[in-house]
XYZ file of C-alpha atoms in Angstrom:
153
model
C -28.525 5.902 -32.176
C -25.833 4.049 -33.733
C -23.564 1.711 -32.010
C -20.767 0.179 -33.771
C -22.458 0.635 -37.060
C -25.457 -1.138 -35.870
C -28.699 0.290 -34.317
C -28.731 -0.235 -30.662
C -30.755 1.004 -27.797
C -30.149 3.789 -25.355
C -29.624 1.344 -22.592
C -27.138 -0.715 -24.352
C -25.242 2.356 -25.185
C -25.135 3.292 -21.598
C -24.156 -0.020 -20.587
C -21.294 -0.017 -23.123
C -19.902 3.434 -21.748
C -20.278 2.066 -18.129
C -18.064 -1.008 -18.849
C -15.672 1.227 -20.835
C -15.394 3.575 -17.964
C -14.781 0.593 -15.628
C -11.996 -0.564 -17.672
C -10.339 2.906 -17.714
C -10.599 3.246 -14.104
C -9.420 -0.230 -13.199
C -6.469 0.442 -15.618
C -5.533 3.488 -13.737
C -5.841 1.946 -10.274
C -3.698 -1.027 -11.573
C -0.874 1.383 -12.758
C -0.953 3.348 -9.380
C -1.183 0.113 -7.188
C 1.538 -1.540 -9.244
C 3.865 1.192 -8.820
C 3.349 1.710 -5.106
C 3.599 -2.113 -4.457
C 6.947 -2.267 -6.406
C 8.363 0.554 -4.390
C 7.192 -0.921 -1.180
C 9.160 -4.128 -2.226
C 12.091 -2.343 -3.518
C 12.935 0.032 -0.648
C 16.217 -0.801 0.867
C 17.282 -0.693 4.566
C 19.426 2.393 4.179
C 16.354 4.369 2.688
C 14.257 3.039 5.571
C 16.829 4.171 8.055
C 16.855 7.651 6.429
C 13.041 8.013 6.684
C 12.901 6.856 10.172
C 15.830 9.125 11.181
C 14.244 12.099 9.585
C 10.895 11.354 11.106
C 12.485 10.787 14.525
C 13.803 14.423 14.665
C 10.574 16.082 13.233
C 8.221 14.459 15.812
C 7.470 15.974 19.234
C 9.021 14.827 22.551
C 5.611 13.360 23.723
C 5.440 11.238 20.446
C 8.833 10.013 20.969
C 8.221 8.987 24.587
C 5.033 7.370 23.422
C 6.875 5.365 20.869
C 9.585 4.355 23.320
C 7.147 3.171 25.822
C 5.091 1.245 23.191
C 8.113 -0.456 21.674
C 9.946 -0.785 24.985
C 13.173 0.988 23.875
C 15.215 4.188 24.338
C 16.766 6.353 21.635
C 16.965 5.728 17.858
C 20.340 4.612 16.559
C 23.873 4.861 17.791
C 23.702 8.413 16.775
C 21.345 9.150 19.630
C 23.103 7.308 22.633
C 22.441 10.380 24.741
C 18.796 8.913 24.958
C 20.143 5.765 26.783
C 20.736 7.890 30.058
C 17.555 10.166 29.288
C 15.517 10.049 32.623
C 12.498 11.052 30.497
C 12.484 7.744 28.695
C 9.881 5.783 30.369
C 10.274 2.526 28.682
C 9.711 -0.792 30.708
C 13.172 -1.835 29.965
C 14.687 1.117 31.936
C 13.143 -0.455 35.192
C 14.490 -3.983 34.376
C 18.066 -3.101 33.409
C 20.280 0.060 33.047
C 20.386 -0.251 29.173
C 17.744 -0.573 26.706
C 17.603 -1.725 23.086
C 17.727 1.095 20.622
C 14.326 1.938 18.929
C 15.768 2.335 15.569
C 16.522 -1.383 14.997
C 12.927 -2.323 16.269
C 11.471 0.258 13.859
C 13.452 -1.099 10.978
C 12.318 -4.732 11.756
C 8.821 -3.718 11.943
C 8.813 -1.376 8.937
C 10.576 -4.081 6.731
C 7.929 -6.693 7.583
C 5.178 -4.247 6.900
C 6.518 -3.045 3.649
C 7.081 -6.676 2.526
C 3.436 -7.665 3.436
C 1.986 -4.504 1.817
C 4.028 -4.939 -1.255
C 2.845 -8.595 -1.724
C -0.760 -7.887 -1.150
C -0.760 -4.849 -3.408
C 0.809 -6.919 -6.210
C -1.777 -9.569 -5.673
C -4.689 -7.241 -5.895
C -3.206 -5.140 -8.971
C -2.871 -8.457 -10.989
C -6.568 -9.222 -10.008
C -7.559 -5.676 -11.380
C -5.659 -6.620 -14.603
C -8.065 -9.763 -14.510
C -11.071 -7.560 -14.087
C -10.036 -5.365 -17.093
C -9.389 -8.553 -19.292
C -12.847 -9.842 -18.298
C -14.599 -6.645 -18.842
C -13.049 -6.320 -22.375
C -13.778 -10.066 -23.113
C -17.597 -9.918 -22.097
C -18.091 -6.330 -23.319
C -19.160 -7.432 -26.770
C -21.163 -10.584 -25.703
C -24.598 -10.999 -27.297
C -27.732 -10.592 -25.213
C -29.352 -14.109 -24.661
C -32.720 -12.637 -24.858
C -32.217 -10.890 -28.118
C -32.912 -12.218 -31.572
C -30.363 -14.940 -32.138
C -29.973 -14.232 -35.703
C -28.937 -10.648 -35.055
C -25.224 -9.824 -35.051
C -25.020 -8.137 -31.699
């Protein structure tokens, strides 16, 4: 077999192919992860509101009540003030006072914090993947210390 113009063993050729595939996979993962991380950091409050509002009306009533109980709130935004007087809202705040905080604001606060954390962590790891690609390229053509030192590769 010929490897870069020089004769090389089958094991060395397999190792080169594995490192090459590793670099390609890491590069693709970097592109995907970098895009997702940037979108997590770039999403604005109005888009978050749209997503939360759309998902609120799609979910079942039992899921809504479970979220209201978990986050200790009733209703979503000012558009849904009818939920303030809803007797099926079983949040703890209903027992303490007649009015509860809207769930939409709590969801926005929670989702904004989660998106910032996820975006930051994703960016950190995407750049460590680029470091892995660079290291794989850098050490891919390194000489074998057990080989003949006068040989080229």
